[in-house]
Amino acid sequence: MLQTAASPYATPLYDDLIPGGSHWSFIMRRGHVLRLIDETGGANVGMLMYNPENPLERYNMPDTLKNQHTFLLTKGHVLLSDMGRVFASIIHDDLGWHDTVAGTCNADLVEQRWGKKTYQEAHNHYHRNGFNSFLNELAKYGLGKKDLTANLNWFSKVKTDDDGNMTFAEGHSHAGATVDLRFEMDTIVVLHTCPHPMNPASEYPSHPLRYQLFKAAPVTDADPCKISSPEATRAFANTALYHLMQ
Amino acid sequence: MIKQSTLKPENAAFRETVPAGEYFLKVVKTGETVRILDLEGNQAADTLFYNAHNPTERYSAVDTIREQGNVYLTAGSKLMSSENNVMLEITADTCGRHDTLGGACAAESNTTRYALEKKCMHACRDSWLVAVTEHEELGMTKRDITHNINFFMNVPVTADGGLTFADGISDAGKYVELEAKMDVLVMISNCPQLNNPCNGWNPTPIEVLVWS
Ligand SMILES: [Zn+2]
């Protein structure tokens, strides 16, 4: 079974490196694993998810958090759509905490914190931002600003204290840190490698993402994500109903 | 932060009571103040805001909490749009804390949170969908239904990353007041949720007041 990053027969179907400060998207088919690897340490990977059959179904941060009584994402959690279904299950995680509440950086934020670098002056090292990166990829599916929603920030950690004050955890992710997402539905996956909006680094943080695709082992009734909570079990039931006539 | 208002209800330019399970839709102009009043206590007012001239620009929960560096909303909170503009500022609050992480109830999320057979129970997203379909002139659809504010709701986040739905901290007569910094369309679903102990399983009316 492919369940851990160290799995001996985990030969990827595909392996790719996205440079820092970039964006990309593709469709994940159900029954496959997307492995995200922080190649150098310090990565942030913004992600959005949509149902390719009906993009009005999209990743829902509040439903994901409140169904699992959590503020963070890690192994055992499922990523829920706004239609009560499971886009993907987190079947492996080296870090224990990923953020989905702090949103993404925009042009103003990037310019204020790290200065503006245009393509004309910096070529591929120009300063892209998460907001425009998402829009750029969304447009490829006929989607736009109205489809933007709270995104995931893989490899980033944002904590709160008892009064709700938010802090970005510096140095949270290390080189080689890996997250495996098993897709339970076909999903448009939109990614960017722009900085986390709360990253206090003085230089524009630019860290690549390695991602790999695998065929997933079948999901059993004893699957740890499926039985992680009654809410997750019911979301899997909704997803099974969605696939009933396929 | 508890902060009383100096505005008097008898001077309001507009007052409307919104029963539980109904929606409220109104444009509030720049400089006007809107008050949402919890008439009977522990009600949830699930609220969305849009730029009245371009609903593509809308309230953004994640940008709001990040820019103020705190996950709870109260007096002094500036509500940010998806385009990085201040939409409204909370100018008074007798409740002390409001949630913007918990989102709204929907028929589909009722199935996962409570039971698969709860899918036909009324929910906030259904109220908003009725609102946008009854007001075609707005040009809005499900695409415009985004992450909202739950006024009067308390959803504490713990330092180790837990998230809980605590008992309501609101009470009869508590209110929140917001000053509009742009012309905003206010869309409220007065939550019909019958499965959540936060409202004592008893959804109740709210009142909306506007001062020019
Ligand atoms: Zn509701």
CSV table of C-alpha atoms and ligand atoms in Angstrom, one decimal:
chain,number,residue,atom,x,y,z
A,1,MET,CA,0.0,0.0,0.0
A,2,LEU,CA,1.2,3.4,-0.8
A,3,GLN,CA,0.7,5.2,2.5
A,4,THR,CA,4.0,6.7,3.4
A,5,ALA,CA,6.7,8.8,1.7
A,6,ALA,CA,9.1,6.0,2.3
A,7,SER,CA,7.0,3.4,0.5
A,8,PRO,CA,9.6,1.2,-1.4
A,9,TYR,CA,7.6,0.7,-4.6
A,10,ALA,CA,6.3,4.2,-4.9
A,11,THR,CA,7.5,4.8,-8.4
A,12,PRO,CA,5.8,7.9,-9.6
A,13,LEU,CA,3.7,8.1,-12.8
A,14,TYR,CA,5.1,11.6,-13.1
A,15,ASP,CA,7.6,13.9,-11.4
A,16,ASP,CA,7.9,17.6,-11.9
A,17,LEU,CA,9.4,20.7,-10.3
A,18,ILE,CA,7.6,24.0,-10.2
A,19,PRO,CA,9.9,26.9,-9.5
A,20,GLY,CA,9.3,29.4,-6.7
A,21,GLY,CA,6.9,32.2,-7.4
A,22,SER,CA,5.1,30.3,-10.2
A,23,HIS,CA,1.7,28.8,-10.9
A,24,TRP,CA,0.4,25.7,-12.5
A,25,SER,CA,-2.8,23.5,-12.6
A,26,PHE,CA,-4.0,20.1,-13.7
A,27,ILE,CA,-6.8,17.7,-13.2
A,28,MET,CA,-6.3,14.9,-10.6
A,29,ARG,CA,-8.3,11.8,-11.2
A,30,ARG,CA,-9.9,9.9,-8.4
A,31,GLY,CA,-7.9,7.0,-7.1
A,32,HIS,CA,-4.6,8.8,-7.6
A,33,VAL,CA,-2.2,10.4,-5.1
A,34,LEU,CA,-0.6,13.8,-5.5
A,35,ARG,CA,2.6,14.0,-3.5
A,36,LEU,CA,3.8,17.5,-2.6
A,37,ILE,CA,7.5,17.8,-1.7
A,38,ASP,CA,9.2,20.9,-0.2
A,39,GLU,CA,12.4,20.5,-2.3
A,40,THR,CA,14.5,23.1,-0.5
A,41,GLY,CA,12.7,23.8,2.8
A,42,GLY,CA,10.6,27.0,3.4
A,43,ALA,CA,8.1,26.4,0.6
A,44,ASN,CA,4.6,27.7,0.6
A,45,VAL,CA,2.1,26.1,-1.9
A,46,GLY,CA,-1.2,27.8,-2.4
A,47,MET,CA,-3.9,25.5,-3.6
A,48,LEU,CA,-7.6,25.7,-4.8
A,49,MET,CA,-9.8,22.8,-5.8
A,50,TYR,CA,-12.9,22.6,-8.1
A,51,ASN,CA,-15.0,19.8,-9.5
A,52,PRO,CA,-14.3,19.7,-13.3
A,53,GLU,CA,-17.8,18.5,-14.0
A,54,ASN,CA,-19.3,21.5,-12.1
A,55,PRO,CA,-16.8,24.1,-11.0
A,56,LEU,CA,-19.4,25.6,-8.8
A,57,GLU,CA,-18.4,22.8,-6.4
A,58,ARG,CA,-15.2,24.0,-4.8
A,59,TYR,CA,-12.9,23.6,-1.7
A,60,ASN,CA,-14.6,24.9,1.4
A,61,MET,CA,-12.4,26.0,4.2
A,62,PRO,CA,-15.1,26.5,6.9
A,63,ASP,CA,-16.7,23.2,6.2
A,64,THR,CA,-13.3,21.4,6.2
A,65,LEU,CA,-12.4,23.0,9.5
A,66,LYS,CA,-15.7,22.8,11.4
A,67,ASN,CA,-16.5,19.2,10.3
A,68,GLN,CA,-13.2,18.1,11.8
A,69,HIS,CA,-13.1,20.5,14.7
A,70,THR,CA,-9.7,21.7,13.6
A,71,PHE,CA,-7.9,24.9,12.7
A,72,LEU,CA,-5.0,23.1,11.1
A,73,LEU,CA,-4.7,20.4,8.4
A,74,THR,CA,-2.6,17.3,8.7
A,75,LYS,CA,-2.6,13.5,8.2
A,76,GLY,CA,-6.1,12.0,8.7
A,77,HIS,CA,-8.0,15.0,7.7
A,78,VAL,CA,-10.1,15.2,4.5
A,79,LEU,CA,-10.5,18.2,2.3
A,80,LEU,CA,-14.2,18.9,1.8
A,81,SER,CA,-16.1,20.6,-1.0
A,82,ASP,CA,-18.9,22.9,-0.3
A,83,MET,CA,-21.3,20.1,-1.5
A,84,GLY,CA,-20.5,17.9,1.5
A,85,ARG,CA,-18.0,15.6,-0.5
A,86,VAL,CA,-14.4,14.7,-0.2
A,87,PHE,CA,-12.0,16.1,-2.8
A,88,ALA,CA,-9.0,14.5,-1.2
A,89,SER,CA,-7.7,12.8,1.9
A,90,ILE,CA,-4.4,13.7,3.6
A,91,ILE,CA,-2.8,10.2,3.8
A,92,HIS,CA,0.7,11.2,4.8
A,93,ASP,CA,2.2,14.4,6.3
A,94,ASP,CA,5.7,15.1,7.6
A,95,LEU,CA,4.8,18.4,9.3
A,96,GLY,CA,1.6,18.1,11.3
A,97,TRP,CA,0.3,21.5,10.5
A,98,HIS,CA,-0.7,23.2,7.3
A,99,ASP,CA,-2.6,26.5,7.0
A,100,THR,CA,-5.9,27.2,5.3
A,101,VAL,CA,-7.0,30.4,7.0
A,102,ALA,CA,-4.6,33.2,6.0
A,103,GLY,CA,-5.5,33.5,2.4
A,104,THR,CA,-3.0,34.4,-0.3
A,105,CYS,CA,-0.6,37.3,-1.0
A,106,ASN,CA,-1.8,40.0,-3.5
A,107,ALA,CA,0.1,42.6,-5.6
A,108,ASP,CA,0.0,45.3,-2.9
A,109,LEU,CA,1.2,43.0,-0.2
A,110,VAL,CA,4.1,41.7,-2.3
A,111,GLU,CA,5.2,45.2,-3.4
A,112,GLN,CA,5.0,46.6,0.2
A,113,ARG,CA,7.0,43.8,1.7
A,114,TRP,CA,9.4,42.7,-1.0
A,115,GLY,CA,9.3,45.4,-3.6
A,116,LYS,CA,8.1,45.3,-7.2
A,117,LYS,CA,10.1,43.4,-9.7
A,118,THR,CA,8.7,43.3,-13.2
A,119,TYR,CA,9.3,40.8,-15.9
A,120,GLN,CA,11.1,43.5,-17.9
A,121,GLU,CA,13.8,43.9,-15.3
A,122,ALA,CA,13.9,40.4,-13.6
A,123,HIS,CA,12.6,38.0,-16.2
A,124,ASN,CA,11.6,34.8,-14.6
A,125,HIS,CA,12.6,36.1,-11.1
A,126,TYR,CA,9.9,38.8,-11.2
A,127,HIS,CA,7.7,39.0,-8.1
A,128,ARG,CA,4.4,37.2,-8.8
A,129,ASN,CA,1.6,37.1,-6.2
A,130,GLY,CA,-0.8,34.4,-5.2
A,131,PHE,CA,-4.0,36.3,-6.1
A,132,ASN,CA,-3.0,36.9,-9.7
A,133,SER,CA,-1.4,33.5,-10.0
A,134,PHE,CA,-4.7,31.8,-9.0
A,135,LEU,CA,-6.6,34.1,-11.5
A,136,ASN,CA,-4.2,33.2,-14.2
A,137,GLU,CA,-4.8,29.5,-13.8
A,138,LEU,CA,-8.5,29.8,-13.1
A,139,ALA,CA,-9.0,31.5,-16.4
A,140,LYS,CA,-7.8,28.4,-18.2
A,141,TYR,CA,-11.0,26.7,-17.0
A,142,GLY,CA,-13.3,29.6,-17.7
A,143,LEU,CA,-13.2,30.6,-14.0
A,144,GLY,CA,-12.4,34.0,-12.5
A,145,LYS,CA,-12.6,36.3,-9.4
A,146,LYS,CA,-16.0,35.1,-8.4
A,147,ASP,CA,-14.5,31.6,-8.0
A,148,LEU,CA,-11.7,32.6,-5.7
A,149,THR,CA,-12.2,31.2,-2.2
A,150,ALA,CA,-10.1,30.6,0.9
A,151,ASN,CA,-7.1,28.6,-0.2
A,152,LEU,CA,-4.8,26.0,1.3
A,153,ASN,CA,-1.2,27.0,2.2
A,154,TRP,CA,0.8,23.7,2.3
A,155,PHE,CA,4.0,23.7,4.3
A,156,SER,CA,3.0,26.9,6.2
A,157,LYS,CA,1.8,27.2,9.8
A,158,VAL,CA,-0.2,30.0,11.4
A,159,LYS,CA,-1.0,29.7,15.1
A,160,THR,CA,-3.2,31.7,17.3
A,161,ASP,CA,-3.0,32.5,21.0
A,162,ASP,CA,-5.9,32.5,23.5
A,163,ASP,CA,-7.0,36.0,22.3
A,164,GLY,CA,-7.0,34.9,18.6
A,165,ASN,CA,-3.8,36.8,17.7
A,166,MET,CA,-2.2,35.1,14.6
A,167,THR,CA,1.5,34.2,14.3
A,168,PHE,CA,3.4,32.8,11.3
A,169,ALA,CA,5.7,30.0,12.3
A,170,GLU,CA,9.1,30.7,10.8
A,171,GLY,CA,11.2,27.7,9.7
A,172,HIS,CA,8.3,25.4,9.9
A,173,SER,CA,9.0,23.2,6.9
A,174,HIS,CA,12.3,21.4,6.1
A,175,ALA,CA,13.8,20.2,2.8
A,176,GLY,CA,12.1,17.0,1.8
A,177,ALA,CA,9.0,17.5,3.8
A,178,THR,CA,6.2,15.6,2.1
A,179,VAL,CA,2.4,15.6,2.0
A,180,ASP,CA,0.4,12.9,0.2
A,181,LEU,CA,-3.1,13.7,-1.0
A,182,ARG,CA,-5.3,10.9,-2.2
A,183,PHE,CA,-8.0,12.2,-4.5
A,184,GLU,CA,-11.5,10.7,-3.9
A,185,MET,CA,-13.1,12.7,-6.8
A,186,ASP,CA,-11.8,14.1,-10.1
A,187,THR,CA,-10.5,17.6,-9.1
A,188,ILE,CA,-9.1,20.6,-10.8
A,189,VAL,CA,-6.0,21.4,-8.7
A,190,VAL,CA,-4.8,25.0,-9.0
A,191,LEU,CA,-1.4,25.7,-7.4
A,192,HIS,CA,1.0,28.5,-6.9
A,193,THR,CA,4.4,28.7,-5.2
A,194,CYS,CA,4.2,32.4,-4.2
A,195,PRO,CA,5.1,33.4,-0.6
A,196,HIS,CA,2.7,32.9,2.3
A,197,PRO,CA,1.1,36.3,2.9
A,198,MET,CA,2.4,36.4,6.6
A,199,ASN,CA,6.0,35.3,5.8
A,200,PRO,CA,8.2,38.0,7.4
A,201,ALA,CA,11.3,37.2,5.3
A,202,SER,CA,13.2,40.3,4.1
A,203,GLU,CA,13.8,38.9,0.6
A,204,TYR,CA,11.0,37.6,-1.6
A,205,PRO,CA,10.8,33.9,-0.5
A,206,SER,CA,11.1,31.8,-3.6
A,207,HIS,CA,11.0,28.0,-3.0
A,208,PRO,CA,10.2,25.4,-5.6
A,209,LEU,CA,7.6,22.6,-5.3
A,210,ARG,CA,8.4,19.0,-6.4
A,211,TYR,CA,5.2,17.1,-7.1
A,212,GLN,CA,4.7,13.5,-8.1
A,213,LEU,CA,1.7,11.4,-9.2
A,214,PHE,CA,1.0,7.9,-8.1
A,215,LYS,CA,-1.8,5.3,-8.4
A,216,ALA,CA,-3.5,5.0,-5.0
A,217,ALA,CA,-4.2,1.8,-3.2
A,218,PRO,CA,-7.9,1.0,-2.9
A,219,VAL,CA,-9.8,2.8,-0.1
A,220,THR,CA,-11.1,0.2,2.4
A,221,ASP,CA,-13.8,0.6,4.9
A,222,ALA,CA,-11.1,0.8,7.6
A,223,ASP,CA,-9.3,3.6,5.9
A,224,PRO,CA,-8.0,6.0,8.6
A,225,CYS,CA,-9.3,9.1,6.8
A,226,LYS,CA,-12.7,7.6,6.1
A,227,ILE,CA,-13.2,6.6,9.8
A,228,SER,CA,-11.4,9.6,11.3
A,229,SER,CA,-14.7,11.2,12.3
A,230,PRO,CA,-18.4,10.5,11.8
A,231,GLU,CA,-18.4,13.7,9.7
A,232,ALA,CA,-15.7,12.3,7.4
A,233,THR,CA,-17.5,9.0,7.1
A,234,ARG,CA,-20.6,10.8,6.0
A,235,ALA,CA,-18.7,12.9,3.5
A,236,PHE,CA,-17.3,9.7,2.1
A,237,ALA,CA,-20.9,8.4,1.9
A,238,ASN,CA,-21.9,11.5,-0.1
A,239,THR,CA,-18.9,11.0,-2.4
A,240,ALA,CA,-19.8,7.4,-3.0
A,241,LEU,CA,-23.3,8.5,-3.9
A,242,TYR,CA,-21.9,10.9,-6.4
A,243,HIS,CA,-20.0,8.0,-8.0
A,244,LEU,CA,-22.9,5.6,-7.8
A,245,MET,CA,-23.8,5.8,-11.5
A,246,GLN,CA,-20.3,5.8,-12.9
B,1,MET,CA,-13.9,44.5,22.9
B,2,ILE,CA,-17.2,45.8,24.3
B,3,LYS,CA,-18.1,49.2,22.9
B,4,GLN,CA,-21.5,50.8,23.3
B,5,SER,CA,-23.0,52.9,20.5
B,6,THR,CA,-24.3,56.4,20.9
B,7,LEU,CA,-26.8,56.0,18.1
B,8,LYS,CA,-30.5,56.0,19.1
B,9,PRO,CA,-32.9,53.6,17.5
B,10,GLU,CA,-35.6,56.3,17.3
B,11,ASN,CA,-33.3,58.3,15.0
B,12,ALA,CA,-32.6,55.4,12.6
B,13,ALA,CA,-33.5,56.0,9.0
B,14,PHE,CA,-34.4,52.4,8.5
B,15,ARG,CA,-35.6,49.5,10.7
B,16,GLU,CA,-36.6,46.0,9.8
B,17,THR,CA,-37.2,42.8,11.7
B,18,VAL,CA,-35.9,39.7,10.0
B,19,PRO,CA,-37.5,36.4,11.2
B,20,ALA,CA,-35.3,33.3,11.5
B,21,GLY,CA,-34.9,31.5,8.2
B,22,GLU,CA,-35.4,34.7,6.1
B,23,TYR,CA,-32.9,36.7,4.2
B,24,PHE,CA,-32.2,40.4,4.3
B,25,LEU,CA,-30.8,42.4,1.4
B,26,LYS,CA,-30.0,46.1,1.4
B,27,VAL,CA,-27.5,48.6,0.1
B,28,VAL,CA,-25.8,50.7,2.8
B,29,LYS,CA,-24.1,53.8,1.5
B,30,THR,CA,-20.7,55.1,2.3
B,31,GLY,CA,-20.7,56.8,5.7
B,32,GLU,CA,-23.9,55.1,6.9
B,33,THR,CA,-24.0,52.9,9.9
B,34,VAL,CA,-25.8,49.6,10.1
B,35,ARG,CA,-26.7,47.8,13.3
B,36,ILE,CA,-27.6,44.1,13.6
B,37,LEU,CA,-29.5,43.5,16.8
B,38,ASP,CA,-29.9,40.1,18.4
B,39,LEU,CA,-33.5,40.5,19.6
B,40,GLU,CA,-33.9,37.3,21.7
B,41,GLY,CA,-30.3,36.2,22.1
B,42,ASN,CA,-27.9,33.6,20.8
B,43,GLN,CA,-29.0,33.9,17.2
B,44,ALA,CA,-26.5,33.7,14.3
B,45,ALA,CA,-26.6,36.4,11.6
B,46,ASP,CA,-24.7,34.9,8.6
B,47,THR,CA,-23.7,38.0,6.7
B,48,LEU,CA,-22.0,38.6,3.3
B,49,PHE,CA,-21.0,42.0,2.0
B,50,TYR,CA,-20.4,43.1,-1.7
B,51,ASN,CA,-19.3,46.2,-3.4
B,52,ALA,CA,-22.7,47.6,-4.3
B,53,HIS,CA,-21.4,48.7,-7.7
B,54,ASN,CA,-19.5,45.5,-8.5
B,55,PRO,CA,-20.4,42.4,-6.6
B,56,THR,CA,-17.2,40.7,-7.9
B,57,GLU,CA,-15.6,42.6,-5.1
B,58,ARG,CA,-16.8,41.0,-1.9
B,59,TYR,CA,-16.0,40.5,1.8
B,60,SER,CA,-13.0,38.2,2.3
B,61,ALA,CA,-12.8,36.4,5.6
B,62,VAL,CA,-9.2,35.3,5.1
B,63,ASP,CA,-7.9,38.7,4.1
B,64,THR,CA,-9.8,40.3,7.0
B,65,ILE,CA,-8.4,38.1,9.7
B,66,ARG,CA,-4.8,38.2,8.3
B,67,GLU,CA,-4.7,42.0,7.8
B,68,GLN,CA,-5.9,42.6,11.4
B,69,GLY,CA,-3.7,39.7,12.7
B,70,ASN,CA,-6.6,38.1,14.7
B,71,VAL,CA,-9.2,35.5,13.9
B,72,TYR,CA,-12.1,37.2,15.8
B,73,LEU,CA,-14.0,40.2,14.8
B,74,THR,CA,-15.0,43.0,17.3
B,75,ALA,CA,-15.1,46.8,17.6
B,76,GLY,CA,-12.2,48.2,15.6
B,77,SER,CA,-12.1,45.3,13.1
B,78,LYS,CA,-11.8,46.5,9.5
B,79,LEU,CA,-13.6,44.2,7.1
B,80,MET,CA,-11.5,43.7,4.0
B,81,SER,CA,-12.6,43.0,0.5
B,82,SER,CA,-11.2,40.4,-1.9
B,83,GLU,CA,-9.6,43.4,-3.7
B,84,ASN,CA,-7.7,44.5,-0.6
B,85,ASN,CA,-10.1,47.5,0.2
B,86,VAL,CA,-11.7,48.3,3.6
B,87,MET,CA,-15.5,47.7,3.1
B,88,LEU,CA,-16.7,48.4,6.6
B,89,GLU,CA,-15.4,49.0,10.1
B,90,ILE,CA,-17.0,47.6,13.3
B,91,THR,CA,-17.7,50.8,15.3
B,92,ALA,CA,-19.7,49.3,18.2
B,93,ASP,CA,-20.1,45.8,19.6
B,94,THR,CA,-21.8,44.7,22.9
B,95,CYS,CA,-21.1,41.1,22.2
B,96,GLY,CA,-17.3,41.2,22.2
B,97,ARG,CA,-16.5,38.6,19.6
B,98,HIS,CA,-17.8,37.4,16.3
B,99,ASP,CA,-16.8,34.4,14.1
B,100,THR,CA,-15.7,34.5,10.5
B,101,LEU,CA,-14.1,31.0,10.2
B,102,GLY,CA,-17.1,28.8,10.7
B,103,GLY,CA,-18.9,29.6,7.5
B,104,ALA,CA,-22.6,29.1,6.9
B,105,CYS,CA,-24.8,26.1,7.1
B,106,ALA,CA,-25.9,24.5,3.9
B,107,ALA,CA,-28.1,21.5,3.1
B,108,GLU,CA,-25.0,19.6,2.1
B,109,SER,CA,-22.9,20.5,5.1
B,110,ASN,CA,-25.9,19.6,7.3
B,111,THR,CA,-25.5,16.0,6.0
B,112,THR,CA,-21.9,15.8,7.1
B,113,ARG,CA,-22.1,17.7,10.3
B,114,TYR,CA,-25.3,16.2,11.7
B,115,ALA,CA,-26.8,13.3,9.6
B,116,LEU,CA,-27.2,12.3,6.0
B,117,GLU,CA,-31.0,12.6,6.3
B,118,LYS,CA,-30.8,16.3,7.4
B,119,LYS,CA,-30.3,17.4,3.8
B,120,CYS,CA,-33.8,18.8,3.4
B,121,MET,CA,-33.6,21.0,6.4
B,122,HIS,CA,-33.5,24.7,5.7
B,123,ALA,CA,-30.1,26.3,5.7
B,124,CYS,CA,-28.3,29.6,5.3
B,125,ARG,CA,-26.9,28.9,1.8
B,126,ASP,CA,-30.5,28.1,0.7
B,127,SER,CA,-31.6,31.5,2.0
B,128,TRP,CA,-28.8,33.3,0.1
B,129,LEU,CA,-29.6,31.3,-3.1
B,130,VAL,CA,-33.2,32.4,-2.8
B,131,ALA,CA,-32.0,36.0,-2.3
B,132,VAL,CA,-29.9,36.0,-5.5
B,133,THR,CA,-32.5,34.2,-7.6
B,134,GLU,CA,-35.2,36.6,-6.5
B,135,HIS,CA,-33.0,39.5,-7.3
B,136,GLU,CA,-31.8,38.8,-10.9
B,137,GLU,CA,-30.9,42.5,-11.3
B,138,LEU,CA,-27.9,41.8,-9.0
B,139,GLY,CA,-26.5,39.3,-11.6
B,140,MET,CA,-25.4,37.0,-8.7
B,141,THR,CA,-25.5,33.2,-8.5
B,142,LYS,CA,-24.0,30.5,-6.3
B,143,ARG,CA,-20.6,31.7,-7.6
B,144,ASP,CA,-21.0,34.7,-5.4
B,145,ILE,CA,-21.8,32.8,-2.2
B,146,THR,CA,-18.5,33.0,-0.3
B,147,HIS,CA,-17.2,32.8,3.3
B,148,ASN,CA,-19.3,34.9,5.6
B,149,ILE,CA,-19.3,36.5,9.0
B,150,ASN,CA,-21.3,34.8,11.7
B,151,PHE,CA,-22.3,37.7,13.9
B,152,PHE,CA,-23.1,36.6,17.5
B,153,MET,CA,-21.3,33.3,17.0
B,154,ASN,CA,-18.4,32.2,19.1
B,155,VAL,CA,-16.0,29.7,17.5
B,156,PRO,CA,-12.9,29.6,19.7
B,157,VAL,CA,-9.5,28.5,18.2
B,158,THR,CA,-7.1,26.9,20.7
B,159,ALA,CA,-3.3,27.4,20.7
B,160,ASP,CA,-2.8,23.7,19.6
B,161,GLY,CA,-5.0,24.1,16.6
B,162,GLY,CA,-8.4,23.0,17.9
B,163,LEU,CA,-11.7,24.6,16.8
B,164,THR,CA,-14.8,24.4,18.9
B,165,PHE,CA,-18.3,25.8,18.7
B,166,ALA,CA,-18.9,27.3,22.2
B,167,ASP,CA,-22.1,28.4,23.7
B,168,GLY,CA,-23.3,31.7,22.4
B,169,ILE,CA,-21.8,34.8,24.1
B,170,SER,CA,-24.7,36.9,22.8
B,171,ASP,CA,-27.9,37.7,24.6
B,172,ALA,CA,-31.2,39.5,24.0
B,173,GLY,CA,-30.5,43.1,23.0
B,174,LYS,CA,-26.8,42.7,22.1
B,175,TYR,CA,-25.7,44.2,18.9
B,176,VAL,CA,-22.9,44.9,16.5
B,177,GLU,CA,-22.6,48.2,14.5
B,178,LEU,CA,-20.7,48.8,11.3
B,179,GLU,CA,-19.8,51.9,9.4
B,180,ALA,CA,-19.7,51.5,5.6
B,181,LYS,CA,-16.5,52.7,3.9
B,182,MET,CA,-17.9,52.0,0.5
B,183,ASP,CA,-21.4,51.5,-0.9
B,184,VAL,CA,-22.0,47.9,0.2
B,185,LEU,CA,-24.7,45.4,-0.5
B,186,VAL,CA,-25.5,43.7,2.8
B,187,MET,CA,-26.9,40.1,2.5
B,188,ILE,CA,-27.9,38.4,5.7
B,189,SER,CA,-29.3,34.9,6.2
B,190,ASN,CA,-30.9,34.9,9.7
B,191,CYS,CA,-29.8,31.3,10.4
B,192,PRO,CA,-32.5,28.7,10.5
B,193,GLN,CA,-30.2,26.0,12.0
B,194,LEU,CA,-32.2,23.5,14.2
B,195,ASN,CA,-29.2,21.2,15.0
B,196,ASN,CA,-26.8,23.5,16.6
B,197,PRO,CA,-26.8,24.0,20.4
B,198,CYS,CA,-25.3,27.5,20.0
B,199,ASN,CA,-28.8,28.9,19.5
B,200,GLY,CA,-30.5,26.6,22.0
B,201,TRP,CA,-32.1,24.8,19.0
B,202,ASN,CA,-34.4,27.9,18.7
B,203,PRO,CA,-33.7,30.3,15.8
B,204,THR,CA,-35.1,33.7,16.6
B,205,PRO,CA,-35.5,37.1,14.8
B,206,ILE,CA,-32.9,39.9,14.4
B,207,GLU,CA,-33.4,43.5,13.7
B,208,VAL,CA,-31.5,45.6,11.2
B,209,LEU,CA,-31.2,49.4,11.7
B,210,VAL,CA,-29.5,51.9,9.5
B,211,TRP,CA,-28.5,55.5,10.4
B,212,SER,CA,-27.7,57.9,7.6
C,1,ZN,ZN,-27.0,28.9,9.2
